[in-house]
Amino acid sequence: MVIKPKIRGFICTNAHPVGCEASVLEQIEYVKSQGSVDCPKNVLVIGCSTGYGLASRITAAFGAGANTLGVCFEKEPSERKTATAGWYNTAAFHKAAKQANLYCKTLNGDAFSDAMKAQVIDLIKQDLGTVDAVIYSLASPRRTDPKTGETYNSQLKPIGKQYTTKTFDTSKEIVHEVTLDPATQDDIDNTVKVMGGEDWELWMQALSEAGVLAKGCTTTAYTYIGKELTWPIYGHATIGKAKEDLDRAAAMINQQYQELDVSAYVSSLKAVVTQASSAIPVMPLYISLMFKVMKEEGCHEGVIEQIYGLFNNLLFAQDPQLDEAKRLRMDTVETRDEIQEKIKQRWAVVNSENFSELGDYTGYHLDFLKLFGFGFESVDYEQDVSPLAEWV
Ligand code: NAD
């Protein structure tokens, strides 16, 4: 079939297998061009198929020759329907890893479940013995608690009072005002339940109890902190509360697995275009303005540059520099006062007419298309391609 993007609101409902492969290969090439990374050899990546998790897997494998075991939640293709992008990314990753003689296996299913944790543990015992790095990179709108069977939905809402702000509607391509109602306590609690640290702790507990955590294991979960422009809808909102809970979880993990010498960190990364961030109101506008400013300043970075930098300079370093909340910070350029001031100046005056001049929506949109394998110059999108792809 000939596959063209089918965009509905903030998501694209199909994906291009050849384009997804181009995206994975581009990231692999970047890592190889930067040189080797001192990263452990047996790496578990939870949320391995897109965004920051995929970049983590690529950096570990192609920067350090690591064996990678991945967990993700993706839809496989059929004769008539494409798979999700994460499925094709994983197929492309497996192909490239096998060609490079690198061990990789991926389990597809609900990472929040006990069953998935048990499957991963069996596979570690069978193939690797232990893991010495656990990367926790899930982004999900809901989670079923494995103990109670209750399903929780996360909410993207401000806390305390209604919040009116500018946003960019990516389907109508207009800048307009949006008013977001404040969260209830239930909204906050549910969001913490989904995106907070509980599941990360359950993973570490399960892995440790099964004896598959190597001594000196490093683990990280990813966060976004941001600044004033995004605080009302992110940092100080429901999702920010969930992210604060990661700090609590990191402290607990460090304390609980002292005998194993486990190091747990929350790593703060910069805002980038991923399937998760495009669903957050305000983010497409903020990211477009921020891209324009950071590209003009010559300091733009995407997922792979961020993760390569994190792995190479901070996560596996002896005594990495931590912030006041003991987090690793890869977002220090984005959050720098001069950069934020320039974004704020544009934010104050941006409207539908001047948006393409003040913001880099072209760059934002291209990154968005690339998430689904579209927009690559090397790919002929008029070609008939099979939607079928396997994880070799
Ligand atoms: P993403 O949507 O690209 O990736 C999410 C991953 O989680 C995918 O591999 C998906 O298959 C997997 N997943 C989702 N639900 C699952 C489930 N139930 N079981 C198994 N796998 C599941 O998201 P992303 O933007 O890369 O986010 C990853 C982490 O990075 C999140 O914690 C996010 O908050 C953080 N982060 C993102 C940004 C950003 O701008 N995108 C910035 C800083 C931090």
Short mmCIF file of N, CA, C and O and ligand atoms in Angstrom, two decimals, residues 47-53 71-74 109-112 136-140 142 195 222-224 234 243 269-277 287, ligand 1:
data_model
loop_
_atom_site.label_atom_id
_atom_site.label_comp_id
_atom_site.label_asym_id
_atom_site.label_seq_id
_atom_site.Cartn_x
_atom_site.Cartn_y
_atom_site.Cartn_z
N GLY A 47 9.70 1.05 28.13
CA GLY A 47 9.22 2.15 27.27
C GLY A 47 10.25 2.41 26.18
O GLY A 47 10.70 3.53 25.97
N CYS A 48 10.61 1.31 25.45
CA CYS A 48 11.80 1.32 24.59
C CYS A 48 11.54 1.69 23.13
O CYS A 48 12.47 1.73 22.34
N SER A 49 10.27 1.93 22.74
CA SER A 49 9.96 1.91 21.30
C SER A 49 9.87 3.27 20.63
O SER A 49 9.89 3.34 19.40
N THR A 50 9.73 4.33 21.40
CA THR A 50 9.63 5.67 20.82
C THR A 50 10.31 6.67 21.76
O THR A 50 10.67 6.33 22.88
N GLY A 51 10.45 7.90 21.29
CA GLY A 51 10.89 9.02 22.13
C GLY A 51 12.18 8.78 22.89
O GLY A 51 13.16 8.23 22.35
N TYR A 52 12.17 9.19 24.15
CA TYR A 52 13.39 9.12 24.95
C TYR A 52 13.82 7.68 25.26
O TYR A 52 15.01 7.41 25.41
N GLY A 53 12.87 6.76 25.37
CA GLY A 53 13.22 5.37 25.65
C GLY A 53 13.94 4.73 24.48
O GLY A 53 14.95 4.03 24.64
N VAL A 71 10.84 -3.16 26.75
CA VAL A 71 9.41 -3.38 26.99
C VAL A 71 8.66 -2.21 26.38
O VAL A 71 9.05 -1.05 26.56
N CYS A 72 7.60 -2.52 25.64
CA CYS A 72 6.80 -1.43 25.07
C CYS A 72 5.36 -1.91 24.87
O CYS A 72 5.05 -3.08 25.13
N PHE A 73 4.51 -0.98 24.43
CA PHE A 73 3.11 -1.32 24.23
C PHE A 73 2.73 -0.83 22.85
O PHE A 73 2.41 0.35 22.67
N GLU A 74 2.84 -1.68 21.85
CA GLU A 74 2.64 -1.25 20.47
C GLU A 74 1.69 -2.19 19.75
O GLU A 74 1.52 -3.34 20.15
N GLY A 109 3.68 -5.48 25.64
CA GLY A 109 2.55 -5.69 26.54
C GLY A 109 2.55 -4.64 27.63
O GLY A 109 3.36 -3.70 27.59
N ASP A 110 1.70 -4.82 28.62
CA ASP A 110 1.51 -3.80 29.65
C ASP A 110 2.60 -3.84 30.73
O ASP A 110 2.61 -4.74 31.58
N ALA A 111 3.47 -2.85 30.69
CA ALA A 111 4.59 -2.80 31.64
C ALA A 111 4.12 -2.62 33.08
O ALA A 111 4.86 -2.91 34.02
N PHE A 112 2.89 -2.14 33.26
CA PHE A 112 2.39 -1.93 34.61
C PHE A 112 1.94 -3.25 35.27
O PHE A 112 1.67 -3.29 36.46
N TYR A 136 13.73 3.78 32.92
CA TYR A 136 12.27 3.79 33.04
C TYR A 136 11.74 4.98 32.25
O TYR A 136 11.88 6.12 32.67
N SER A 137 11.14 4.71 31.07
CA SER A 137 10.75 5.80 30.17
C SER A 137 9.32 5.62 29.66
O SER A 137 9.04 5.83 28.49
N LEU A 138 8.43 5.27 30.59
CA LEU A 138 7.03 5.11 30.17
C LEU A 138 6.33 6.45 30.13
O LEU A 138 6.57 7.31 30.97
N ALA A 139 5.45 6.62 29.15
CA ALA A 139 4.52 7.75 29.14
C ALA A 139 3.18 7.15 28.76
O ALA A 139 3.04 6.60 27.67
N SER A 140 2.25 7.20 29.68
CA SER A 140 0.97 6.54 29.44
C SER A 140 -0.17 7.35 30.03
O SER A 140 -0.01 7.95 31.10
N ARG A 142 -2.93 6.02 31.12
CA ARG A 142 -3.65 5.25 32.13
C ARG A 142 -2.80 4.09 32.67
O ARG A 142 -1.85 3.66 32.03
N MET A 195 1.59 8.28 36.50
CA MET A 195 2.90 8.76 36.04
C MET A 195 3.89 9.01 37.18
O MET A 195 4.99 9.50 36.95
N TYR A 222 12.66 9.44 33.77
CA TYR A 222 12.78 10.74 33.13
C TYR A 222 11.70 11.72 33.58
O TYR A 222 10.55 11.34 33.80
N THR A 223 12.12 12.98 33.69
CA THR A 223 11.17 14.02 34.09
C THR A 223 11.33 15.24 33.21
O THR A 223 12.32 15.39 32.49
N TYR A 224 10.32 16.11 33.26
CA TYR A 224 10.43 17.43 32.65
C TYR A 224 10.12 18.45 33.74
O TYR A 224 9.12 18.33 34.43
N TYR A 234 2.38 22.22 33.48
CA TYR A 234 3.25 21.04 33.63
C TYR A 234 3.85 20.97 35.04
O TYR A 234 3.35 20.26 35.89
N LYS A 243 5.49 13.87 38.69
CA LYS A 243 6.94 13.88 38.50
C LYS A 243 7.66 14.10 39.84
O LYS A 243 8.75 13.56 40.07
N LEU A 269 15.02 16.09 31.40
CA LEU A 269 15.37 16.26 29.98
C LEU A 269 14.64 17.46 29.42
O LEU A 269 13.65 17.92 29.97
N LYS A 270 15.13 17.94 28.27
CA LYS A 270 14.50 19.12 27.68
C LYS A 270 13.21 18.72 26.95
O LYS A 270 13.00 17.54 26.64
N ALA A 271 12.38 19.72 26.65
CA ALA A 271 11.15 19.46 25.90
C ALA A 271 11.49 19.16 24.45
O ALA A 271 12.27 19.88 23.83
N VAL A 272 10.92 18.09 23.93
CA VAL A 272 11.11 17.69 22.53
C VAL A 272 9.76 17.23 22.00
O VAL A 272 8.81 17.04 22.77
N VAL A 273 9.70 17.03 20.69
CA VAL A 273 8.44 16.54 20.12
C VAL A 273 8.41 15.02 20.22
O VAL A 273 9.26 14.34 19.65
N THR A 274 7.48 14.51 21.00
CA THR A 274 7.25 13.06 21.04
C THR A 274 5.74 12.86 21.05
O THR A 274 4.98 13.82 21.19
N GLN A 275 5.32 11.62 20.95
CA GLN A 275 3.88 11.36 20.98
C GLN A 275 3.29 11.85 22.31
O GLN A 275 2.18 12.35 22.34
N ALA A 276 4.07 11.69 23.38
CA ALA A 276 3.56 12.12 24.69
C ALA A 276 3.46 13.64 24.77
O ALA A 276 2.43 14.18 25.20
N SER A 277 4.50 14.37 24.32
CA SER A 277 4.47 15.83 24.52
C SER A 277 3.49 16.51 23.58
O SER A 277 2.94 17.57 23.91
N ILE A 287 7.03 24.60 22.46
CA ILE A 287 8.17 23.93 21.80
C ILE A 287 8.52 24.64 20.48
O ILE A 287 9.70 24.83 20.17
P1 NAD B 1 6.71 8.41 24.17
O1 NAD B 1 5.23 8.50 24.07
O2 NAD B 1 7.52 8.68 22.96
O3 NAD B 1 7.16 6.94 24.69
C1 NAD B 1 6.44 6.20 25.62
C2 NAD B 1 6.92 4.76 25.66
O4 NAD B 1 6.18 4.08 26.68
C3 NAD B 1 6.70 3.97 24.36
O5 NAD B 1 7.78 3.07 24.18
C4 NAD B 1 5.43 3.17 24.66
O6 NAD B 1 5.29 1.95 23.92
C5 NAD B 1 5.65 2.87 26.14
N1 NAD B 1 4.42 2.56 26.88
C6 NAD B 1 3.36 3.37 27.12
N2 NAD B 1 2.45 2.70 27.90
C7 NAD B 1 2.98 1.47 28.13
C8 NAD B 1 2.54 0.34 28.86
N3 NAD B 1 1.38 0.33 29.54
N4 NAD B 1 3.32 -0.76 28.87
C9 NAD B 1 4.50 -0.80 28.18
N5 NAD B 1 4.97 0.26 27.50
C10 NAD B 1 4.22 1.37 27.48
O7 NAD B 1 7.11 9.35 25.38
P2 NAD B 1 8.39 10.24 25.74
O8 NAD B 1 8.05 11.65 25.49
O9 NAD B 1 9.63 9.64 25.22
O10 NAD B 1 8.36 10.07 27.34
C11 NAD B 1 9.18 9.18 28.05
C12 NAD B 1 9.53 9.81 29.39
O11 NAD B 1 10.29 10.99 29.16
C13 NAD B 1 8.28 10.24 30.19
O12 NAD B 1 8.52 10.02 31.54
C14 NAD B 1 8.22 11.73 29.92
O13 NAD B 1 7.55 12.45 30.92
C15 NAD B 1 9.71 12.06 29.89
N6 NAD B 1 10.04 13.37 29.25
C16 NAD B 1 9.52 13.71 28.05
C17 NAD B 1 9.82 14.97 27.52
C18 NAD B 1 9.27 15.41 26.18
O14 NAD B 1 9.36 16.60 25.85
N7 NAD B 1 8.73 14.51 25.40
C19 NAD B 1 10.68 15.84 28.22
C20 NAD B 1 11.24 15.44 29.42
C21 NAD B 1 10.90 14.19 29.94
#
